[in-house]
CSV table of C-alpha atoms and ligand atoms in Angstrom, one decimal:
chain,number,residue,atom,x,y,z
A,7,UNK,CA,-6.5,-23.4,-0.4
A,8,UNK,CA,-3.7,-22.4,-2.9
A,9,UNK,CA,-2.6,-18.5,-3.3
A,10,UNK,CA,-4.3,-19.1,-7.0
A,11,UNK,CA,-7.6,-20.3,-5.2
A,12,UNK,CA,-8.0,-17.9,-3.8
A,13,UNK,CA,-7.6,-15.0,-6.5
A,14,UNK,CA,-10.3,-16.8,-8.4
A,15,UNK,CA,-12.6,-16.9,-5.0
A,16,UNK,CA,-11.9,-13.1,-4.1
A,17,UNK,CA,-12.7,-12.1,-7.8
A,18,UNK,CA,-15.4,-13.4,-8.4
A,19,UNK,CA,-17.0,-12.3,-5.7
A,20,UNK,CA,-17.3,-9.6,-6.8
A,21,UNK,CA,-20.8,-9.1,-8.8
A,22,UNK,CA,-20.8,-5.3,-10.0
A,23,UNK,CA,-17.5,-6.4,-11.8
A,24,UNK,CA,-18.5,-7.8,-15.7
A,25,UNK,CA,-16.8,-11.4,-16.9
A,26,UNK,CA,-14.2,-9.6,-19.1
A,27,UNK,CA,-12.9,-7.4,-16.5
A,28,UNK,CA,-11.9,-10.6,-14.3
A,29,UNK,CA,-10.6,-12.1,-16.1
A,30,UNK,CA,-8.1,-9.1,-17.1
A,31,UNK,CA,-7.6,-9.0,-12.9
A,32,UNK,CA,-6.4,-12.5,-13.2
A,33,UNK,CA,-3.2,-11.4,-15.2
A,34,UNK,CA,-2.4,-8.7,-13.8
A,35,UNK,CA,0.8,-8.4,-10.6
A,36,UNK,CA,-1.9,-7.5,-7.6
A,37,UNK,CA,-0.6,-6.3,-4.2
A,38,UNK,CA,-2.4,-5.8,-1.2
A,39,UNK,CA,-4.9,-2.4,-1.3
A,40,UNK,CA,-5.9,0.3,0.7
A,41,UNK,CA,-9.0,0.3,1.3
A,42,UNK,CA,-9.5,-3.0,-1.7
A,43,UNK,CA,-7.8,-6.5,0.0
A,44,UNK,CA,-5.9,-6.2,-3.2
A,45,UNK,CA,-5.3,-3.1,-5.7
A,46,UNK,CA,-3.4,-4.0,-9.0
A,47,UNK,CA,-1.3,-2.6,-12.0
A,48,UNK,CA,-3.0,-2.3,-14.5
A,49,UNK,CA,-1.4,0.0,-17.6
A,50,UNK,CA,2.1,0.9,-15.1
A,51,UNK,CA,0.3,1.8,-12.3
A,52,UNK,CA,-2.0,0.5,-9.6
A,53,UNK,CA,-5.6,1.2,-9.0
A,54,UNK,CA,-8.7,-1.3,-7.6
A,55,UNK,CA,-10.9,-3.1,-9.6
A,56,UNK,CA,-13.7,-1.7,-10.3
A,57,UNK,CA,-11.5,2.0,-11.5
A,58,UNK,CA,-10.0,-0.7,-13.6
A,59,UNK,CA,-13.1,-1.4,-15.4
A,60,UNK,CA,-14.5,2.1,-15.1
A,61,UNK,CA,-11.0,2.9,-17.3
A,62,UNK,CA,-11.3,0.7,-19.7
A,63,UNK,CA,-14.7,1.4,-20.4
A,64,UNK,CA,-13.5,5.4,-20.4
A,65,UNK,CA,-10.9,4.4,-23.1
A,66,UNK,CA,-13.1,2.0,-25.8
A,67,UNK,CA,-15.7,5.5,-25.7
A,68,UNK,CA,-14.8,8.5,-24.3
A,69,UNK,CA,-14.9,11.6,-27.5
A,70,UNK,CA,-13.1,14.5,-25.8
A,71,UNK,CA,-14.6,17.8,-27.9
A,72,UNK,CA,-12.0,20.8,-28.0
A,73,UNK,CA,-14.0,22.8,-25.3
A,74,UNK,CA,-13.6,19.9,-22.4
A,75,UNK,CA,-11.9,20.5,-19.4
A,76,UNK,CA,-10.2,18.1,-17.2
A,77,UNK,CA,-9.4,18.5,-13.5
A,78,UNK,CA,-7.0,16.0,-13.0
A,79,UNK,CA,-4.7,15.1,-9.9
A,80,UNK,CA,-3.1,12.6,-7.8
A,81,UNK,CA,-5.2,12.0,-4.8
A,82,UNK,CA,-4.8,14.2,-1.5
A,83,UNK,CA,-3.4,16.9,-3.4
A,84,UNK,CA,-6.6,19.5,-3.8
A,85,UNK,CA,-8.7,17.4,-5.6
A,86,UNK,CA,-11.4,19.2,-3.9
A,87,UNK,CA,-9.7,23.0,-3.5
A,88,UNK,CA,-9.6,22.7,-7.2
A,89,UNK,CA,-12.9,21.4,-8.5
A,90,UNK,CA,-14.4,24.6,-7.5
A,91,UNK,CA,-12.1,27.2,-7.8
A,92,UNK,CA,-12.2,26.0,-11.9
A,93,UNK,CA,-16.4,25.2,-11.5
A,94,UNK,CA,-17.0,29.0,-10.1
A,95,UNK,CA,-14.4,30.1,-12.9
A,96,UNK,CA,-16.4,28.8,-15.4
A,97,UNK,CA,-19.3,29.0,-14.6
A,98,UNK,CA,-19.4,32.8,-13.0
A,99,UNK,CA,-21.8,34.3,-15.9
A,100,UNK,CA,-24.5,31.3,-15.4
A,101,UNK,CA,-23.6,31.3,-11.1
A,102,UNK,CA,-23.0,34.8,-10.0
A,103,UNK,CA,-19.8,34.2,-7.4
A,104,UNK,CA,-21.9,36.4,-4.2
A,105,UNK,CA,-25.6,34.8,-5.0
A,106,UNK,CA,-26.7,32.7,-2.2
A,107,UNK,CA,-28.2,30.4,-4.5
A,108,UNK,CA,-24.4,29.2,-5.5
A,109,UNK,CA,-24.3,25.5,-6.4
A,110,UNK,CA,-21.5,25.6,-4.3
A,111,UNK,CA,-23.2,26.1,-1.4
A,112,UNK,CA,-26.0,22.9,-2.2
A,113,UNK,CA,-23.1,21.1,-3.9
A,114,UNK,CA,-20.1,19.3,-3.2
A,115,UNK,CA,-17.7,19.6,-5.6
A,116,UNK,CA,-17.2,16.0,-6.8
A,117,UNK,CA,-20.8,15.9,-8.0
A,118,UNK,CA,-20.0,19.0,-9.6
A,119,UNK,CA,-17.3,18.0,-11.9
A,120,UNK,CA,-18.1,14.5,-11.1
A,121,UNK,CA,-15.2,12.1,-11.4
A,122,UNK,CA,-14.6,10.0,-14.3
A,123,UNK,CA,-13.9,6.6,-12.7
A,124,UNK,CA,-16.2,6.6,-9.9
A,125,UNK,CA,-19.1,8.6,-10.8
A,126,UNK,CA,-19.5,8.8,-14.8
A,127,UNK,CA,-18.5,5.7,-15.9
A,128,UNK,CA,-18.0,4.1,-12.3
A,129,UNK,CA,-21.7,2.6,-12.7
A,130,UNK,CA,-21.4,-1.0,-14.2
A,131,UNK,CA,-19.7,-1.6,-17.1
A,132,UNK,CA,-22.5,0.1,-18.6
A,133,UNK,CA,-21.3,3.6,-21.6
A,134,UNK,CA,-23.5,6.5,-20.3
A,135,UNK,CA,-25.5,8.8,-22.3
A,136,UNK,CA,-23.5,12.1,-21.9
A,137,UNK,CA,-25.5,14.3,-24.2
A,138,UNK,CA,-27.2,15.8,-21.2
A,139,UNK,CA,-23.7,17.0,-20.2
A,140,UNK,CA,-23.3,20.4,-20.9
A,141,UNK,CA,-20.7,22.4,-23.0
A,142,UNK,CA,-18.3,23.0,-22.1
A,143,UNK,CA,-18.6,20.1,-20.4
A,144,UNK,CA,-16.4,20.0,-16.8
A,145,UNK,CA,-14.5,16.6,-15.8
A,146,UNK,CA,-12.1,15.3,-12.5
A,147,UNK,CA,-9.9,12.0,-13.1
A,148,UNK,CA,-7.3,10.7,-11.2
A,149,UNK,CA,-5.8,8.9,-14.2
A,150,UNK,CA,-2.0,9.7,-15.5
A,151,UNK,CA,-1.9,11.1,-18.0
A,152,UNK,CA,-0.2,7.8,-20.6
A,153,UNK,CA,-3.6,6.3,-19.9
A,154,UNK,CA,-6.5,9.3,-20.8
A,155,UNK,CA,-7.8,7.7,-23.8
A,156,UNK,CA,-6.1,8.9,-27.1
A,157,UNK,CA,-9.3,11.2,-28.3
A,158,UNK,CA,-8.6,14.0,-25.4
A,159,UNK,CA,-4.5,13.7,-25.9
A,160,UNK,CA,-5.5,14.3,-29.8
A,161,UNK,CA,-7.6,16.9,-29.2
A,162,UNK,CA,-7.8,20.6,-28.4
A,163,UNK,CA,-9.6,20.5,-24.4
A,164,UNK,CA,-7.2,21.7,-21.4
A,165,UNK,CA,-6.6,20.0,-18.8
A,166,UNK,CA,-5.5,21.6,-15.3
A,167,UNK,CA,-3.6,19.6,-12.7
A,168,UNK,CA,-2.0,19.1,-9.3
A,169,UNK,CA,-0.5,18.0,-6.9
A,170,UNK,CA,1.5,18.1,-3.9
A,171,UNK,CA,4.8,17.5,-1.8
A,172,UNK,CA,4.4,13.6,-1.3
A,173,UNK,CA,4.9,13.8,2.7
A,174,UNK,CA,1.9,15.3,3.5
A,175,UNK,CA,0.2,14.2,0.3
A,176,UNK,CA,0.8,10.7,1.6
A,177,UNK,CA,-0.2,11.4,5.3
A,178,UNK,CA,-3.2,13.2,3.6
A,179,UNK,CA,-4.3,9.4,2.4
A,180,UNK,CA,-3.4,7.7,5.2
A,181,UNK,CA,-5.2,9.6,8.0
A,182,UNK,CA,-8.1,9.8,4.4
A,183,UNK,CA,-7.9,5.6,4.3
A,184,UNK,CA,-8.8,4.9,7.1
A,185,UNK,CA,-11.7,7.2,8.0
A,186,UNK,CA,-13.2,5.7,5.2
A,187,UNK,CA,-11.7,1.9,4.2
A,188,UNK,CA,-14.9,-1.0,4.8
A,189,UNK,CA,-15.3,-2.0,8.9
A,190,UNK,CA,-13.9,-5.2,6.8
A,191,UNK,CA,-10.4,-3.7,6.1
A,192,UNK,CA,-7.8,-3.5,9.4
A,193,UNK,CA,-6.5,0.0,10.2
A,194,UNK,CA,-3.9,0.6,8.2
A,195,UNK,CA,-1.1,1.2,10.9
A,196,UNK,CA,1.6,4.0,8.9
A,197,UNK,CA,5.0,2.4,8.9
A,198,UNK,CA,3.1,0.3,6.5
A,199,UNK,CA,1.3,2.1,4.5
A,200,UNK,CA,4.8,3.6,4.0
A,201,UNK,CA,6.4,1.1,2.2
A,202,UNK,CA,3.3,1.3,0.3
A,203,UNK,CA,3.5,4.6,-0.7
A,204,UNK,CA,7.6,4.1,-0.5
A,205,UNK,CA,7.2,1.0,-3.4
A,206,UNK,CA,4.3,3.4,-5.6
A,207,UNK,CA,1.8,0.6,-4.7
A,208,UNK,CA,-0.5,3.3,-3.7
A,209,UNK,CA,-4.0,4.2,-5.8
A,210,UNK,CA,-3.5,5.8,-9.3
A,211,UNK,CA,0.5,5.5,-7.6
A,212,UNK,CA,3.7,5.6,-8.1
A,213,UNK,CA,3.4,8.8,-7.6
A,214,UNK,CA,6.4,10.2,-8.9
A,215,UNK,CA,5.1,8.9,-12.5
A,216,UNK,CA,1.6,10.4,-12.8
A,217,UNK,CA,3.4,13.9,-11.7
A,218,UNK,CA,5.9,13.9,-14.7
A,219,UNK,CA,3.3,12.0,-17.2
A,220,UNK,CA,1.0,16.0,-16.7
A,221,UNK,CA,4.8,17.9,-15.8
A,222,UNK,CA,5.6,17.0,-19.1
A,223,UNK,CA,3.0,17.3,-21.4
A,224,UNK,CA,2.4,20.7,-19.9
A,225,UNK,CA,6.2,21.4,-20.7
A,226,UNK,CA,4.1,19.8,-24.0
A,227,UNK,CA,1.7,21.3,-24.5
A,228,UNK,CA,1.0,24.7,-22.3
A,229,UNK,CA,-2.5,26.3,-23.9
A,230,UNK,CA,-4.2,22.4,-23.2
A,231,UNK,CA,-2.4,21.3,-20.1
A,232,UNK,CA,-1.7,23.8,-17.2
A,233,UNK,CA,0.4,22.2,-14.0
A,234,UNK,CA,-0.5,24.0,-10.5
A,235,UNK,CA,0.8,22.3,-7.0
A,236,UNK,CA,-0.8,23.1,-4.0
A,237,UNK,CA,1.6,25.4,-2.2
A,238,UNK,CA,1.5,27.5,-4.8
A,239,UNK,CA,-2.1,27.8,-4.5
A,240,UNK,CA,-1.9,28.1,-0.9
A,241,UNK,CA,1.4,30.3,-1.0
A,242,UNK,CA,-0.5,33.2,-3.8
A,243,UNK,CA,-4.7,32.4,-4.6
A,244,UNK,CA,-5.2,35.4,-6.5
A,245,UNK,CA,-2.0,35.2,-9.0
A,246,UNK,CA,-2.6,31.2,-9.6
A,247,UNK,CA,-6.6,31.9,-10.4
A,248,UNK,CA,-6.3,34.4,-12.5
A,249,UNK,CA,-3.4,32.2,-14.0
A,250,UNK,CA,-6.0,29.8,-14.4
A,251,UNK,CA,-9.8,31.8,-15.7
A,252,UNK,CA,-6.2,33.1,-18.6
A,253,UNK,CA,-5.8,29.6,-19.6
A,254,UNK,CA,-9.3,28.8,-19.4
A,255,UNK,CA,-9.8,31.0,-22.0
A,256,UNK,CA,-12.2,32.6,-19.9
A,257,UNK,CA,-9.6,35.6,-18.1
A,258,UNK,CA,-11.3,38.1,-15.4
A,259,UNK,CA,-11.9,41.7,-16.8
A,260,UNK,CA,-10.6,44.6,-15.6
A,261,UNK,CA,-14.0,44.9,-14.0
A,262,UNK,CA,-14.8,41.6,-12.7
A,263,UNK,CA,-10.9,42.7,-10.5
A,264,UNK,CA,-12.3,45.5,-10.5
A,265,UNK,CA,-15.2,44.4,-8.0
A,266,UNK,CA,-13.5,41.8,-6.2
A,267,UNK,CA,-15.6,38.7,-8.1
A,268,UNK,CA,-11.4,36.9,-7.7
A,269,UNK,CA,-12.1,37.5,-3.9
A,270,UNK,CA,-15.2,36.3,-3.6
A,271,UNK,CA,-14.2,32.9,-5.3
A,272,UNK,CA,-11.6,33.1,-3.2
A,273,UNK,CA,-13.8,32.6,-0.3
A,274,UNK,CA,-16.3,30.7,-1.7
A,275,UNK,CA,-13.6,28.1,-2.2
A,276,UNK,CA,-11.9,28.4,1.0
A,277,UNK,CA,-11.0,25.6,3.4
A,278,UNK,CA,-12.8,27.6,6.1
A,279,UNK,CA,-15.8,28.0,4.3
A,280,UNK,CA,-16.4,24.5,2.3
A,281,UNK,CA,-15.6,22.9,5.5
A,282,UNK,CA,-18.7,24.7,7.0
A,283,UNK,CA,-21.6,24.2,5.2
A,284,UNK,CA,-23.9,22.1,5.4
A,285,UNK,CA,-23.5,19.6,2.7
A,286,UNK,CA,-19.8,18.8,3.5
A,287,UNK,CA,-21.0,18.0,7.0
A,288,UNK,CA,-23.6,15.9,5.9
A,289,UNK,CA,-23.7,14.6,3.0
A,290,UNK,CA,-22.1,11.6,1.3
A,291,UNK,CA,-20.0,10.5,-2.1
A,292,UNK,CA,-22.6,8.4,-2.7
A,293,UNK,CA,-22.3,5.6,-0.3
A,294,UNK,CA,-18.3,5.5,-0.8
A,295,UNK,CA,-17.9,8.2,2.2
A,296,UNK,CA,-19.0,11.1,4.6
A,297,UNK,CA,-18.0,14.1,2.7
A,298,UNK,CA,-16.5,15.2,5.8
A,299,UNK,CA,-14.1,13.8,5.8
A,300,UNK,CA,-12.2,15.9,2.7
A,301,UNK,CA,-11.6,18.3,4.9
A,302,UNK,CA,-9.5,17.7,7.0
A,303,UNK,CA,-6.2,20.4,7.8
A,304,UNK,CA,-6.1,21.6,4.5
A,305,UNK,CA,-2.9,22.4,6.0
A,306,UNK,CA,1.4,22.5,4.5
A,307,UNK,CA,3.6,20.4,6.9
A,308,UNK,CA,1.3,18.3,9.0
A,309,UNK,CA,3.5,15.5,7.9
A,310,UNK,CA,5.4,16.9,10.4
A,311,UNK,CA,4.1,15.3,13.9
A,312,UNK,CA,4.3,12.2,11.7
A,313,UNK,CA,7.1,11.4,9.9
A,314,UNK,CA,10.4,9.8,12.0
A,315,UNK,CA,13.4,11.2,10.3
A,316,UNK,CA,14.6,8.3,8.5
A,317,UNK,CA,11.0,8.2,6.5
A,318,UNK,CA,11.9,11.0,5.4
A,319,UNK,CA,15.3,10.7,4.4
A,320,UNK,CA,13.6,7.4,2.6
A,321,UNK,CA,11.4,9.6,1.1
A,322,UNK,CA,13.6,12.5,-0.3
A,323,UNK,CA,15.6,10.2,-1.4
A,324,UNK,CA,13.0,8.0,-3.7
A,325,UNK,CA,12.0,11.5,-5.3
A,326,UNK,CA,14.9,13.4,-5.4
A,327,UNK,CA,16.1,10.1,-7.4
A,328,UNK,CA,12.9,10.5,-9.8
A,329,UNK,CA,12.3,13.7,-10.6
A,330,UNK,CA,16.0,14.1,-10.6
A,331,UNK,CA,16.9,15.9,-14.0
A,332,UNK,CA,12.5,16.9,-14.8
A,333,UNK,CA,12.9,20.6,-13.2
A,334,UNK,CA,9.9,19.8,-11.4
A,335,UNK,CA,10.4,20.4,-7.4
A,336,UNK,CA,8.1,20.7,-4.4
A,337,UNK,CA,8.1,23.0,-0.8
A,338,UNK,CA,7.3,20.9,1.9
A,339,UNK,CA,7.0,23.3,4.4
N,401,LIG,P1,-5.3,17.3,4.5
N,401,LIG,O1,-5.5,15.8,4.8
N,401,LIG,O2,-4.0,17.6,4.6
N,401,LIG,O3,-6.0,18.3,5.6
N,401,LIG,P2,-8.7,16.1,-2.1
N,401,LIG,O4,-9.8,17.0,-2.4
N,401,LIG,O5,-7.5,15.8,-3.6
N,401,LIG,O6,-9.4,14.5,-1.5
N,401,LIG,O7,-7.0,16.1,-1.2
N,401,LIG,C1,-7.2,16.9,-0.2
N,401,LIG,C2,-6.8,17.2,1.0
N,401,LIG,O8,-7.2,18.9,0.7
N,401,LIG,C3,-7.0,17.4,2.6
N,401,LIG,O9,-5.9,17.5,3.1
N,401,LIG,C4,-8.1,18.4,2.8
N,401,LIG,O10,-8.6,19.2,3.9
N,401,LIG,C5,-7.9,19.8,1.7
N,401,LIG,N1,-8.4,20.8,1.8
N,401,LIG,C6,-10.0,20.5,1.1
N,401,LIG,N2,-10.7,21.6,1.0
N,401,LIG,C7,-9.6,22.3,1.2
N,401,LIG,C8,-10.2,24.2,-0.1
N,401,LIG,N3,-11.2,24.4,-0.1
N,401,LIG,N4,-8.4,24.1,0.5
N,401,LIG,C9,-7.4,23.8,0.9
N,401,LIG,N5,-7.2,22.7,0.8
N,401,LIG,C10,-8.3,22.0,1.1
């Protein structure tokens, strides 16, 4: 079978895709995927077929409200943690942090802060009814800044962004993919995944473009885009939670501070606490994967156990070049 026929067959077999998406895929550059046979270069970033369909529907139909909040992230950079923290901060009047019934004790953060491209717009090519969402609406996304619908970019809504040093992000992604990939996909070797990551062909990558898109916007519009790094959040979580609450226009009061509300949020959303919850030990994210795989080590610098010195040199050089002049830097240990 010729490569073209092979491509057509693999696309045609995907029942969940509309004919329009299938036609579009045929025109896009593609590379081997991490957990799907192929990923496609769509609007300058790499993603899976179902994501392209969901993102297109989102772009065509979503109407932002000024009160909307988005948690935007590079995959495997602390999405779960930031969703939990943002949810806890924004909802602390309705859901007291120390309540035994707090939603974060029985739901995974991805259920409480749904992903645009998997949950909200991920149901085939149907346009979802968003009227059921309470305001302020809180969504999550991995979509690069430049591909968010115009109504978001032009509205006054807020975006909280987190990324992480590329070494840890890479190792976390590689480990995660090998745990959740379908049995039909072979195990992805470290060396192969590393080359794909360095070439930019990883979900929502190139990662450096993803970071720079939100970084530049956070400089232009600091009231609308807050740029965070996993390492900074780990180093001084109290400082960053205060910053986050202020950014979201719900700063902690002195009374809340004296009552230990900030410390209680930190505890509720901590890696150790979340990992041990029943919902995160036994629950699943749709039919895609088990929640337990979202909680691995939660440390800075685990990459030192996996990457060779030549890999470190290569990835450091790529990021130095790509981020040159932007002012964006990372702590790696
Ligand atoms: P490791 O694989 O390095 O352990 P994401 O949520 O974007 O998928 O990112 C996953 C990474 O965040 C994993 O990193 C995971 O262990 C870590 N993580 C998950 N929950 C966390 C939390 N509450 N605090 C800190 N890190 C957390």
